[in-house]
Amino acid sequence: KQEVTQIPAALSVPEGENLVLNCSFTDSAIYNLQWFRQDPGKGLTSLLLIQSSQREQTSGRLNASLDKSSGRSTLYIAASQPGDSATYLCAITGANSKLTFGKGITLSVRP
Amino acid sequence: GAVVSQHPSWVICKSGTSVKIECRSLDFQATTMFWYRQFPKQSLMLMATSNEGSKATYEQGVEKDKFLINHASLTLSTLTVTSAHPEDSSFYICSARDRRRGTDTQYFGPGTRLTVL
């Protein structure tokens, strides 16, 4: 059974700092990995999707990497802004096409 | 494109009543929709997979008679929480897979906050 872990559960940084959010998973037989953003009381916004054959994806100030062999992914946020404050969820699509989510990392960017 | 809506966005009900939540794909056809539940500070947990025109497939531990799912068309799936109790209070999120894209990308709705008194 796939397990997805995101540590720490919360992170607070000053504005402008570059930061890395970590995600680890136990089963390397994945179809893809996604990073989502969730604002309080809201649904999910897909940020980046990495197919199992890819190593990384970039969108603006965001860069996500995938290392299947070690069961790890990172989300890099450059020049963080207060508007980046949210919960970031990592999710794995397995061979059964089902998504397994981590608990998320709640990011607070201080002005 | 690929917008998914949910209705209502929030609902408060008395214990013992039933609540229906709708999930619609607005600009695409979805042969498969998924229902998730999220408790505070927890990850999204898949409850069931809903396929158009057939019975839903429930995850282990999810009571199919309590959480009734209907996927009558390619753009609409409904989740009915029957005889709701306070422990059913949660954030319910649906997602839909776009059949045209031929990928496993799921598009998520904005969620429905259910509070059972």
Tab-separated table of C-alpha atoms in Angstrom:
chain	number	residue	atom	x	y	z
A	1	LYS	CA	0.000	0.000	0.000
A	2	GLN	CA	1.371	3.380	-1.013
A	3	GLU	CA	2.154	5.801	1.799
A	4	VAL	CA	2.982	9.433	1.212
A	5	THR	CA	4.757	11.453	3.876
A	6	GLN	CA	5.301	15.188	4.073
A	7	ILE	CA	7.526	16.529	6.812
A	8	PRO	CA	7.405	18.992	8.486
A	9	ALA	CA	3.690	19.577	8.845
A	10	ALA	CA	4.180	23.326	9.022
A	11	LEU	CA	6.812	25.808	7.948
A	12	SER	CA	7.195	29.544	8.479
A	13	VAL	CA	9.674	31.613	6.472
A	14	PRO	CA	10.334	35.308	5.863
A	15	GLU	CA	9.326	36.821	2.578
A	16	GLY	CA	11.885	36.490	-0.199
A	17	GLU	CA	13.380	33.254	1.025
A	18	ASN	CA	13.853	30.300	-1.310
A	19	LEU	CA	12.433	27.132	0.171
A	20	VAL	CA	12.062	23.410	-0.446
A	21	LEU	CA	9.098	21.256	0.489
A	22	ASN	CA	9.706	17.543	0.742
A	23	CYS	CA	7.565	14.548	-0.103
A	24	SER	CA	8.454	10.881	0.252
A	25	PHE	CA	6.608	7.784	-0.887
A	26	THR	CA	7.023	4.083	-0.225
A	27	ASP	CA	6.124	2.432	-3.540
A	28	SER	CA	8.160	3.497	-6.561
A	29	ALA	CA	5.661	1.962	-9.011
A	30	ILE	CA	3.961	5.246	-9.731
A	31	TYR	CA	2.200	6.681	-12.751
A	32	ASN	CA	2.800	10.311	-11.855
A	33	LEU	CA	3.254	12.697	-8.957
A	34	GLN	CA	1.415	15.965	-8.443
A	35	TRP	CA	1.844	18.940	-6.193
A	36	PHE	CA	-1.314	20.777	-5.207
A	37	ARG	CA	-2.026	23.970	-3.353
A	38	GLN	CA	-4.954	24.219	-0.963
A	39	ASP	CA	-6.093	27.468	0.619
A	40	PRO	CA	-8.063	27.263	3.897
A	41	GLY	CA	-11.548	25.872	3.334
A	42	LYS	CA	-10.991	25.597	-0.395
A	43	GLY	CA	-10.464	22.895	-2.993
A	44	LEU	CA	-7.233	21.893	-4.676
A	45	THR	CA	-5.260	23.746	-7.294
A	46	SER	CA	-2.858	21.634	-9.309
A	47	LEU	CA	0.585	23.237	-9.417
A	48	LEU	CA	2.807	20.743	-11.176
A	49	LEU	CA	2.504	17.212	-12.492
A	50	ILE	CA	5.524	15.010	-13.106
A	51	GLN	CA	5.122	11.843	-15.119
A	52	SER	CA	7.012	8.799	-13.875
A	53	SER	CA	9.451	9.087	-16.795
A	54	GLN	CA	10.300	12.714	-16.001
A	55	ARG	CA	12.759	14.156	-13.501
A	56	GLU	CA	11.342	17.632	-13.016
A	57	GLN	CA	8.788	20.216	-14.038
A	58	THR	CA	8.885	23.989	-13.779
A	59	SER	CA	6.213	26.644	-13.678
A	60	GLY	CA	7.176	30.202	-12.897
A	61	ARG	CA	8.801	30.319	-9.454
A	62	LEU	CA	7.996	26.670	-8.816
A	63	ASN	CA	10.153	23.681	-9.629
A	64	ALA	CA	9.267	20.114	-8.734
A	65	SER	CA	11.656	17.193	-8.933
A	66	LEU	CA	11.076	13.469	-8.826
A	67	ASP	CA	13.465	10.687	-7.846
A	68	LYS	CA	11.541	7.453	-8.104
A	69	SER	CA	14.394	5.222	-7.007
A	70	SER	CA	14.667	6.977	-3.662
A	71	GLY	CA	10.936	7.641	-3.361
A	72	ARG	CA	11.322	11.385	-3.049
A	73	SER	CA	10.010	14.570	-4.578
A	74	THR	CA	10.721	18.178	-3.768
A	75	LEU	CA	8.862	21.370	-4.524
A	76	TYR	CA	11.154	24.359	-4.764
A	77	ILE	CA	9.626	27.810	-4.343
A	78	ALA	CA	11.840	30.704	-5.316
A	79	ALA	CA	11.588	34.170	-3.786
A	80	SER	CA	8.626	33.305	-1.573
A	81	GLN	CA	5.792	35.815	-1.167
A	82	PRO	CA	3.023	36.160	1.440
A	83	GLY	CA	0.574	35.051	-1.255
A	84	ASP	CA	2.326	31.688	-1.312
A	85	SER	CA	0.967	30.981	2.166
A	86	ALA	CA	-1.191	27.853	1.853
A	87	THR	CA	-1.084	24.109	2.381
A	88	TYR	CA	0.896	22.186	-0.212
A	89	LEU	CA	-0.130	18.603	-0.883
A	90	CYS	CA	1.835	15.924	-2.636
A	91	ALA	CA	-0.125	13.137	-4.338
A	92	ILE	CA	0.868	9.959	-6.115
A	93	THR	CA	-1.098	8.321	-8.908
A	94	GLY	CA	-0.494	4.616	-8.632
A	95	ALA	CA	-0.809	1.823	-11.163
A	96	ASN	CA	-4.464	1.502	-10.115
A	97	SER	CA	-5.055	5.118	-11.216
A	98	LYS	CA	-5.936	6.132	-7.676
A	99	LEU	CA	-4.451	9.167	-5.966
A	100	THR	CA	-2.753	8.833	-2.593
A	101	PHE	CA	-2.224	12.113	-0.783
A	102	GLY	CA	0.183	13.241	1.895
A	103	LYS	CA	-1.127	15.277	4.820
A	104	GLY	CA	0.340	18.432	3.410
A	105	ILE	CA	2.727	21.120	4.560
A	106	THR	CA	1.189	24.360	5.791
A	107	LEU	CA	3.418	27.198	4.642
A	108	SER	CA	3.342	30.659	6.140
A	109	VAL	CA	5.374	33.389	4.462
A	110	ARG	CA	5.876	36.342	6.775
A	111	PRO	CA	5.946	39.842	5.243
B	1	GLY	CA	-11.088	24.399	-19.511
B	2	ALA	CA	-11.497	21.386	-17.189
B	3	VAL	CA	-13.640	23.083	-14.548
B	4	VAL	CA	-15.396	21.072	-11.859
B	5	SER	CA	-18.071	22.574	-9.642
B	6	GLN	CA	-19.677	21.369	-6.443
B	7	HIS	CA	-22.971	22.318	-4.867
B	8	PRO	CA	-23.543	23.295	-2.185
B	9	SER	CA	-20.264	24.810	-1.014
B	10	TRP	CA	-21.343	24.344	2.580
B	11	VAL	CA	-24.264	22.767	4.388
B	12	ILE	CA	-25.385	22.493	7.988
B	13	CYS	CA	-27.912	19.834	8.882
B	14	LYS	CA	-29.428	18.113	11.872
B	15	SER	CA	-28.374	14.647	12.902
B	16	GLY	CA	-30.438	11.976	11.165
B	17	THR	CA	-31.142	13.905	8.005
B	18	SER	CA	-29.758	13.154	4.536
B	19	VAL	CA	-27.642	15.525	2.503
B	20	LYS	CA	-26.972	15.444	-1.232
B	21	ILE	CA	-23.821	16.926	-2.752
B	22	GLU	CA	-23.501	17.480	-6.498
B	23	CYS	CA	-20.329	17.351	-8.559
B	24	ARG	CA	-20.408	18.649	-12.129
B	25	SER	CA	-17.846	18.807	-14.885
B	26	LEU	CA	-18.705	22.071	-16.610
B	27	ASP	CA	-16.804	21.939	-19.879
B	28	PHE	CA	-15.888	18.323	-20.391
B	29	GLN	CA	-17.324	14.845	-20.130
B	30	ALA	CA	-16.165	12.731	-17.241
B	31	THR	CA	-16.620	8.982	-17.407
B	32	THR	CA	-15.001	8.702	-14.003
B	33	MET	CA	-15.462	10.870	-10.923
B	34	PHE	CA	-13.924	10.424	-7.509
B	35	TRP	CA	-15.178	11.374	-4.060
B	36	TYR	CA	-12.768	12.269	-1.280
B	37	ARG	CA	-13.171	13.224	2.356
B	38	GLN	CA	-10.786	15.424	4.278
B	39	PHE	CA	-10.765	15.847	8.052
B	40	PRO	CA	-8.942	18.831	9.610
B	41	LYS	CA	-5.170	18.568	9.364
B	42	GLN	CA	-5.517	15.279	7.504
B	43	SER	CA	-4.909	14.219	3.943
B	44	LEU	CA	-7.639	13.613	1.406
B	45	MET	CA	-8.914	10.067	1.621
B	46	LEU	CA	-10.538	8.456	-1.386
B	47	MET	CA	-14.042	7.261	-0.546
B	48	ALA	CA	-15.237	5.893	-3.849
B	49	THR	CA	-14.796	5.852	-7.596
B	50	SER	CA	-17.863	6.672	-9.615
B	51	ASN	CA	-18.223	5.462	-13.187
B	52	GLU	CA	-20.966	6.768	-15.448
B	53	GLY	CA	-23.769	4.272	-15.841
B	54	SER	CA	-22.461	1.729	-13.367
B	55	LYS	CA	-22.230	1.169	-9.646
B	56	ALA	CA	-19.616	3.020	-7.665
B	57	THR	CA	-16.585	1.242	-6.279
B	58	TYR	CA	-16.078	1.985	-2.591
B	59	GLU	CA	-12.805	1.963	-0.689
B	60	GLN	CA	-12.338	-0.338	2.229
B	61	GLY	CA	-14.078	0.927	5.335
B	62	VAL	CA	-16.524	3.204	3.503
B	63	GLU	CA	-20.164	2.212	3.993
B	64	LYS	CA	-21.871	2.121	0.616
B	65	ASP	CA	-25.335	2.246	2.182
B	66	LYS	CA	-24.450	5.387	4.066
B	67	PHE	CA	-22.687	7.201	1.247
B	68	LEU	CA	-24.855	6.746	-1.830
B	69	ILE	CA	-23.218	7.669	-5.111
B	70	ASN	CA	-25.016	8.167	-8.398
B	71	HIS	CA	-23.279	8.968	-11.685
B	72	ALA	CA	-26.221	9.240	-14.033
B	73	SER	CA	-24.600	11.340	-16.732
B	74	LEU	CA	-21.170	12.185	-18.106
B	75	THR	CA	-21.214	15.540	-16.328
B	76	LEU	CA	-22.876	14.848	-12.984
B	77	SER	CA	-22.189	12.675	-9.969
B	78	THR	CA	-23.974	12.974	-6.641
B	79	LEU	CA	-23.003	11.884	-3.148
B	80	THR	CA	-25.799	11.464	-0.623
B	81	VAL	CA	-24.873	11.176	3.035
B	82	THR	CA	-27.772	9.279	4.532
B	83	SER	CA	-28.799	9.632	8.182
B	84	ALA	CA	-25.913	11.986	8.810
B	85	HIS	CA	-24.277	12.107	12.231
B	86	PRO	CA	-21.785	14.551	13.741
B	87	GLU	CA	-18.879	12.229	12.919
B	88	ASP	CA	-19.752	12.656	9.221
B	89	SER	CA	-18.883	16.349	9.481
B	90	SER	CA	-16.027	16.833	7.069
B	91	PHE	CA	-14.874	18.477	3.864
B	92	TYR	CA	-16.016	16.489	0.830
B	93	ILE	CA	-14.186	17.008	-2.452
B	94	CYS	CA	-14.914	15.485	-5.835
B	95	SER	CA	-12.691	15.168	-8.855
B	96	ALA	CA	-13.314	14.249	-12.463
B	97	ARG	CA	-11.197	12.679	-15.146
B	98	ASP	CA	-11.442	14.199	-18.628
B	99	ARG	CA	-12.025	11.353	-21.077
B	100	ARG	CA	-10.784	13.390	-24.034
B	101	ARG	CA	-7.340	13.910	-22.636
B	102	GLY	CA	-6.609	10.236	-22.270
B	103	THR	CA	-4.552	10.807	-19.157
B	104	ASP	CA	-5.024	10.137	-15.494
B	105	THR	CA	-5.219	13.821	-14.624
B	106	GLN	CA	-7.997	14.547	-12.169
B	107	TYR	CA	-9.612	17.972	-11.932
B	108	PHE	CA	-10.876	18.873	-8.493
B	109	GLY	CA	-13.982	20.662	-7.362
B	110	PRO	CA	-13.902	23.411	-4.712
B	111	GLY	CA	-15.240	21.126	-1.989
B	112	THR	CA	-18.331	21.014	0.231
B	113	ARG	CA	-18.130	21.645	3.968
B	114	LEU	CA	-20.650	19.462	5.788
B	115	THR	CA	-21.482	20.194	9.419
B	116	VAL	CA	-23.869	17.856	11.188
B	117	LEU	CA	-25.316	19.192	14.443
